[in-house]
mmCIF file of C-alpha atoms in Angstrom:
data_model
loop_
_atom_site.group_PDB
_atom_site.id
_atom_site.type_symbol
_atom_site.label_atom_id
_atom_site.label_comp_id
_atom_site.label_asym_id
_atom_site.label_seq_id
_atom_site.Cartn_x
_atom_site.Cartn_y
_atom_site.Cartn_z
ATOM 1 C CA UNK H 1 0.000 0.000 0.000
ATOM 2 C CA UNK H 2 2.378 2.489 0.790
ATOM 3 C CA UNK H 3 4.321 1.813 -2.372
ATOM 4 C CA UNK H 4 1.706 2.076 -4.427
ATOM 5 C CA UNK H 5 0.856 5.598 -2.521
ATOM 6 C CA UNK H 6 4.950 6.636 -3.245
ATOM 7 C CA UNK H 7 3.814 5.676 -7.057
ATOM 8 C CA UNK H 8 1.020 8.253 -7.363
ATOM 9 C CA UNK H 9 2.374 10.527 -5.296
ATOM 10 C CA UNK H 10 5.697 10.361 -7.650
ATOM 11 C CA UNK H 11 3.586 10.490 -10.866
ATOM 12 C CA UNK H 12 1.535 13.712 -9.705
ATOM 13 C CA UNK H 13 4.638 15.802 -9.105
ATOM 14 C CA UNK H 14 6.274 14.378 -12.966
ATOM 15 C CA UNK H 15 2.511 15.388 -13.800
ATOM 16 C CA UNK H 16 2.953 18.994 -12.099
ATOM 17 C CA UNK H 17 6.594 19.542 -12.826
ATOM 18 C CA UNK H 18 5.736 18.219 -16.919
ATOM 19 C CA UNK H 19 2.575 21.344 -16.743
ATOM 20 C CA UNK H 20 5.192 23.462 -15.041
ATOM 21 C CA UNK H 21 7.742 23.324 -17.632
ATOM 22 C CA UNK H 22 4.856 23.686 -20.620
ATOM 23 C CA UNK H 23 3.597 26.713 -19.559
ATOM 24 C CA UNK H 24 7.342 28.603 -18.879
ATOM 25 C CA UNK H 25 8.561 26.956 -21.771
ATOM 26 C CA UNK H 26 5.403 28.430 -23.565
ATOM 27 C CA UNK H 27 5.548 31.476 -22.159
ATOM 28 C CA UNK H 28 9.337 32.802 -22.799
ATOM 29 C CA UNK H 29 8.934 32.148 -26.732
ATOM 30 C CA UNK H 30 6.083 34.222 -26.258
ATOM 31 C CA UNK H 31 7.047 37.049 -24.469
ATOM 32 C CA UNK H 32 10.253 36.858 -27.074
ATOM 33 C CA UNK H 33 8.405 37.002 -30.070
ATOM 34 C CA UNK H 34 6.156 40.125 -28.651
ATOM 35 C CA UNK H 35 9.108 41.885 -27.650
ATOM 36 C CA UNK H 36 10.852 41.083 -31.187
ATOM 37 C CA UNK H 37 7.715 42.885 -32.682
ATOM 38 C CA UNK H 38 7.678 45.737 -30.593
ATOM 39 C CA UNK H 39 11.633 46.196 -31.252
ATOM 40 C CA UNK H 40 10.712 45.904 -35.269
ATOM 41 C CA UNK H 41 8.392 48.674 -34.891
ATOM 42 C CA UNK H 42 10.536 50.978 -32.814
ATOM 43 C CA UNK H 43 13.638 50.676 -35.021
ATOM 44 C CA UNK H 44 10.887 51.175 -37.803
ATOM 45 C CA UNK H 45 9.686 54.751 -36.665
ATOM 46 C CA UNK H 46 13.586 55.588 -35.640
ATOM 47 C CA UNK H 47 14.269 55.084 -39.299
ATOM 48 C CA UNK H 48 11.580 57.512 -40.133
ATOM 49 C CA UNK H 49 8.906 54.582 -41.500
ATOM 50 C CA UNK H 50 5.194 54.527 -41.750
ATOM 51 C CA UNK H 51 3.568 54.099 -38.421
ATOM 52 C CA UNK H 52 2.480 50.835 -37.749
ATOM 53 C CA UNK H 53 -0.480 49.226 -35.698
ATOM 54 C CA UNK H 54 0.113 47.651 -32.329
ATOM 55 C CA UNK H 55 2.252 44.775 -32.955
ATOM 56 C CA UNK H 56 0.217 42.388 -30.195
ATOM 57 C CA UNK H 57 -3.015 42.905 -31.738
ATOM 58 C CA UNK H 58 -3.822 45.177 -34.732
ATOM 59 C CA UNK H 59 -1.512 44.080 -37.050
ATOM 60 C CA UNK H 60 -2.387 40.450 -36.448
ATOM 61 C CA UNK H 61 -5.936 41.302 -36.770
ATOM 62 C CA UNK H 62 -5.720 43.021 -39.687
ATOM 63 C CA UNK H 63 -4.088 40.389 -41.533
ATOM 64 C CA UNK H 64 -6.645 37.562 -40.142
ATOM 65 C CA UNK H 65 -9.217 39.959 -41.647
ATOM 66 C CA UNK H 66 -7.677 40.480 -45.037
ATOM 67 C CA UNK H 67 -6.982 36.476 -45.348
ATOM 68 C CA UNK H 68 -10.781 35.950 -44.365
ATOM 69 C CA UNK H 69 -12.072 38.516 -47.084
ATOM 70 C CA UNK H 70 -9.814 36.931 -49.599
ATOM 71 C CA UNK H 71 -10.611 33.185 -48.704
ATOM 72 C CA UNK H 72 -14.897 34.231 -48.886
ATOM 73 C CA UNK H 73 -14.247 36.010 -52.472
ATOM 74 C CA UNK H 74 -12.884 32.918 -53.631
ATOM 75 C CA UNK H 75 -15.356 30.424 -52.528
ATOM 76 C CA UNK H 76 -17.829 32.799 -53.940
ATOM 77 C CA UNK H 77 -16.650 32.540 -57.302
ATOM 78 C CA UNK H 78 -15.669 28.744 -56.829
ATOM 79 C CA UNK H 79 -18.372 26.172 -58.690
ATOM 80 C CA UNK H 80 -20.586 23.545 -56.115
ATOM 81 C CA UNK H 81 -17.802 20.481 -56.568
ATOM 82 C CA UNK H 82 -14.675 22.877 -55.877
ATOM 83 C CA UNK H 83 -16.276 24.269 -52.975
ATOM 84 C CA UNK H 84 -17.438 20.566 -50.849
ATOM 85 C CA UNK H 85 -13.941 20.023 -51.456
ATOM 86 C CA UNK H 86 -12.667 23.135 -50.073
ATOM 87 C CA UNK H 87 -14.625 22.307 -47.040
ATOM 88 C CA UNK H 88 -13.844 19.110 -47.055
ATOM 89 C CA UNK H 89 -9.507 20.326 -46.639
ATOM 90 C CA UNK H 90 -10.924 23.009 -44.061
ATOM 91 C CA UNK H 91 -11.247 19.490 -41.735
ATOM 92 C CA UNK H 92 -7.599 18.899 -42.110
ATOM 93 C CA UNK H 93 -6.497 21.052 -39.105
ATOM 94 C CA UNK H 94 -9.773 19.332 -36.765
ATOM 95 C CA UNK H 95 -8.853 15.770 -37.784
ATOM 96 C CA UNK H 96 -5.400 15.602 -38.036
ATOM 97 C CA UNK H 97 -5.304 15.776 -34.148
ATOM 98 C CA UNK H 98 -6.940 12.178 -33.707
ATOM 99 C CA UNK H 99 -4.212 10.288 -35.035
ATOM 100 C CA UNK H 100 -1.382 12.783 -33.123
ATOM 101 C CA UNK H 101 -3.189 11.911 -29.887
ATOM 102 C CA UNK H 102 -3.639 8.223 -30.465
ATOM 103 C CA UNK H 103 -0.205 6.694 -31.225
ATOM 104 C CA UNK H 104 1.910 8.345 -29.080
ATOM 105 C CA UNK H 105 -0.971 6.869 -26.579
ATOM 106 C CA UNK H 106 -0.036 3.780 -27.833
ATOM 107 C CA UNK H 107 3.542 4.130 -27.375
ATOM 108 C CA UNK H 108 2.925 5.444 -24.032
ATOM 109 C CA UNK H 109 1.010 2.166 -23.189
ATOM 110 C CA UNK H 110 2.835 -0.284 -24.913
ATOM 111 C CA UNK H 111 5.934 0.490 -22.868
ATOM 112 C CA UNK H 112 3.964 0.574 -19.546
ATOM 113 C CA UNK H 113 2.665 -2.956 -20.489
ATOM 114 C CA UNK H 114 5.766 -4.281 -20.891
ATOM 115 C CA UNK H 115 5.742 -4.706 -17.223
ATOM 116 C CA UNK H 116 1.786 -4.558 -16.489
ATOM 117 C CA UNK H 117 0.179 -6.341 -18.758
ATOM 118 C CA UNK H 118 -3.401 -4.655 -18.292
ATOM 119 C CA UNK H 119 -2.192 -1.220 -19.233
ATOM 120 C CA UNK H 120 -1.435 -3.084 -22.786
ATOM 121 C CA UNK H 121 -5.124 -3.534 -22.981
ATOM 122 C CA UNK H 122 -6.010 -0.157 -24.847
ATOM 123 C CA UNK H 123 -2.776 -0.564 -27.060
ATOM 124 C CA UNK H 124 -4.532 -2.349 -30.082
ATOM 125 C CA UNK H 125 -7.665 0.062 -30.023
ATOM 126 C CA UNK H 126 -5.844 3.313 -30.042
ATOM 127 C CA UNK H 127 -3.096 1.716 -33.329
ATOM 128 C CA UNK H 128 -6.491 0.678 -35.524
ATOM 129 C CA UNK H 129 -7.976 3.802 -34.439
ATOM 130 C CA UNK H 130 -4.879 6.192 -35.047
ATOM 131 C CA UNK H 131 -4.190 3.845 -38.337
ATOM 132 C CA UNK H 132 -7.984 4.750 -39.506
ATOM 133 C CA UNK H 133 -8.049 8.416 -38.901
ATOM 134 C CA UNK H 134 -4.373 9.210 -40.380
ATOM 135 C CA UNK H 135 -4.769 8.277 -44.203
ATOM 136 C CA UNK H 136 -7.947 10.369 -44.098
ATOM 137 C CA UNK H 137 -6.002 13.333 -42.092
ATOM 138 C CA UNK H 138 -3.277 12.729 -45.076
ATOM 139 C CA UNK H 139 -6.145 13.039 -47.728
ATOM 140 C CA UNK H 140 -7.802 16.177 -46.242
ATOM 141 C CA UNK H 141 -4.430 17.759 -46.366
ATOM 142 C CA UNK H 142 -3.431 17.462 -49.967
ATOM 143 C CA UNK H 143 -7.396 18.957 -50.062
ATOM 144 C CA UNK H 144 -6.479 21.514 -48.153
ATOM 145 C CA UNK H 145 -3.055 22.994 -49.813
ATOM 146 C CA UNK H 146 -4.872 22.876 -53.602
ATOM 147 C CA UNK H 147 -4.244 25.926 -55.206
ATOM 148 C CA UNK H 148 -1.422 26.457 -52.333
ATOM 149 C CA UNK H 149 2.048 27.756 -53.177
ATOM 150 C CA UNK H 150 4.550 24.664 -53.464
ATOM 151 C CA UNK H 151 7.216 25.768 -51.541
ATOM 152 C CA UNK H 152 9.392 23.490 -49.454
ATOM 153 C CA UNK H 153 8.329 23.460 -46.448
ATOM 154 C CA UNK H 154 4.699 22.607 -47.881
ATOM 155 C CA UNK H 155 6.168 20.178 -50.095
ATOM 156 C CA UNK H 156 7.810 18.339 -46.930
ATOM 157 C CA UNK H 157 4.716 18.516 -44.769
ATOM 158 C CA UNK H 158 2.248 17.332 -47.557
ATOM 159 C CA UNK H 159 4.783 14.104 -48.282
ATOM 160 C CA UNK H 160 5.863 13.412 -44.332
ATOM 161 C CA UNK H 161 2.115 13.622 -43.971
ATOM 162 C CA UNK H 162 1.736 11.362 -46.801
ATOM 163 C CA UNK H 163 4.236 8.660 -45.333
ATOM 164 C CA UNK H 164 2.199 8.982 -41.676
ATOM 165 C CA UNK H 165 -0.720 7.859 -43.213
ATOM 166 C CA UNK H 166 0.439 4.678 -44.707
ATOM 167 C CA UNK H 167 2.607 3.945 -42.263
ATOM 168 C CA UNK H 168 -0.218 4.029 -39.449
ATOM 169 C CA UNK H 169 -2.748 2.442 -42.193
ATOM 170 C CA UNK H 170 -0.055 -0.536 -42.337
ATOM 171 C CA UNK H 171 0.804 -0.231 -38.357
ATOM 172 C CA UNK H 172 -3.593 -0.536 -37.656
ATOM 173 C CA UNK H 173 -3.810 -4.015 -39.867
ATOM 174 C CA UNK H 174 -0.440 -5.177 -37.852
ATOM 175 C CA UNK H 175 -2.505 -4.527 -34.947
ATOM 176 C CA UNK H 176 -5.923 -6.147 -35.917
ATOM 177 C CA UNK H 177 -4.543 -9.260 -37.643
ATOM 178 C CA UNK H 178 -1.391 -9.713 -34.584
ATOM 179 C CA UNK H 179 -2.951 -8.228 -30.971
ATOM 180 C CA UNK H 180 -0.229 -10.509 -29.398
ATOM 181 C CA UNK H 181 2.311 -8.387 -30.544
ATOM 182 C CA UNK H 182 1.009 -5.298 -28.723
ATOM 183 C CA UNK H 183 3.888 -5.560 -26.484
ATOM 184 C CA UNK H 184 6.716 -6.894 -28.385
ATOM 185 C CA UNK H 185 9.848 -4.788 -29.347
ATOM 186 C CA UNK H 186 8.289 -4.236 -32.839
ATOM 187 C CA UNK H 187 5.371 -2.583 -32.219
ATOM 188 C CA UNK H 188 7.091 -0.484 -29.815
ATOM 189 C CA UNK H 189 9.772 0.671 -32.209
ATOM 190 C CA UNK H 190 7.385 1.411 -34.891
ATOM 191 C CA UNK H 191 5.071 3.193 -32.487
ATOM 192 C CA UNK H 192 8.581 4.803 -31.347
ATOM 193 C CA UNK H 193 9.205 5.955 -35.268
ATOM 194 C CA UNK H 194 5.801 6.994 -35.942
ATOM 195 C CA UNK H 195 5.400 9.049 -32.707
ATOM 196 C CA UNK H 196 8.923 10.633 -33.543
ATOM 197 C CA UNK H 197 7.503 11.505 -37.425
ATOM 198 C CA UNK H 198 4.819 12.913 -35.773
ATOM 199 C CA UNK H 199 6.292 15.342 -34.058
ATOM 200 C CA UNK H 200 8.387 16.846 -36.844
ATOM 201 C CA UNK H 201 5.121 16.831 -38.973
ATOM 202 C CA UNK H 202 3.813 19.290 -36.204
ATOM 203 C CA UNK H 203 6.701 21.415 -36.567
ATOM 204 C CA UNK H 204 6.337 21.672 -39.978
ATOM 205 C CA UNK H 205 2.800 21.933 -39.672
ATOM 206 C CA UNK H 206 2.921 25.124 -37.171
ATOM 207 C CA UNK H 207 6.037 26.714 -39.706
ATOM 208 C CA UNK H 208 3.035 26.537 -42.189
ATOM 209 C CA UNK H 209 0.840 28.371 -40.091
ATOM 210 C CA UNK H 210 3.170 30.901 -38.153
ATOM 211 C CA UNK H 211 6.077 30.622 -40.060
ATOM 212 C CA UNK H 212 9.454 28.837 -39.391
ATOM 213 C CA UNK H 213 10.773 30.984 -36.571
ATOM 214 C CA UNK H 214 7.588 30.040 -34.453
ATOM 215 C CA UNK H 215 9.651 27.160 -32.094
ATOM 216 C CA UNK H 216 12.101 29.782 -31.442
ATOM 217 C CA UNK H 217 13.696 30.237 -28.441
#
């Protein structure tokens, strides 16, 4: 009994120190990239520039609004057909977070069950899940970059993305067809590879989206 109180009590203060460290860790690149902005725009009006909205908010506004009055003037001219499937790429960014949750779930559980076997349990259910969801995250991507510029950085997430979605198709039949091998050194290296993938795909994903200095320290 008291072990097993030493063992919660040890994994609520990983919990709290793991929250901890997200939310400094979050924070600094934050307050950096604010502070980056607001030196921009001071060395800006020094050099006898424009004057330019408030780095924190207006400028970022402004340019959410512009993209938004852009994206609705093209959907307004686009025929029925092009537009289902421009909706159907505007899922990309709401699916693509099953599979990221699921297999590094399973990788997570498939090393605890190495030594207790229940935890192993949920293994096979979160691969065939993960494995189902990813081709169709892959599909709604390539959806949602047509008519995107094909620069590198695209090109790499579209293809990486690609690769994830066979790769966890291929890992979810392994997993049907073999549930014995939920706990075997296979299925934990692939889970290992695919979690790893998975992680630069989110990189290049939020490069996409904020641009590549948005990991910064």
């Amino acid at each position: 009994m008291r072990s097993a109180r030493r063992l919660r009590g040890g994994w609520r203060e990983v919990l709290a120190a793991l929250v901890l460290a997200a939310l400094v860790l979050g924070a600094v690149p934050a307050a950096g990239h604010e502070k980056h902005k607001r030196d921009q725009a001071a060395a800006r009006q020094e050099a006898g520039g424009p004057p330019t909205a408030d780095p924190s908010r207006g400028s970022t506004d402004d340019h959410m609004r512009d993209m938004m009055e852009a994206a609705e003037k093209d959907r307004a001219s686009m025929s029925t057909g092009a537009r289902l499937l421009d909706w159907l790429g505007r899922l990309h960014p709401i699916i693509v977070h099953f599979p990221i949750a699921f297999f590094p779930a399973a990788f997570f559980t498939a090393i605890v069950g190495r030594r207790r076997p229940a935890f192993a349990k949920p293994v096979q259910f979160l691969v065939v899940a993960g494995g189902t969801i990813a081709p169709i995250a892959a599909l709604l991507g390539w959806l949602d970059a047509i008519g995107a510029d094909p620069d590198l950085v695209l090109t790499v997430h579209r293809w990486l993305g690609t690769a994830i979605g066979i790769a966890g198709a291929m890992l979810a039949v392994w997993a049907w067809k073999r549930p014995e091998e939920d706990r075997r050194p296979g299925m934990v290296w692939a889970l290992a590879a695919i979690t790893a993938a998975i992680i630069v795909q989110g990189w290049y994903g939020g490069a996409l989206v904020h641009g590549m200095d948005h990991m910064n320290w």
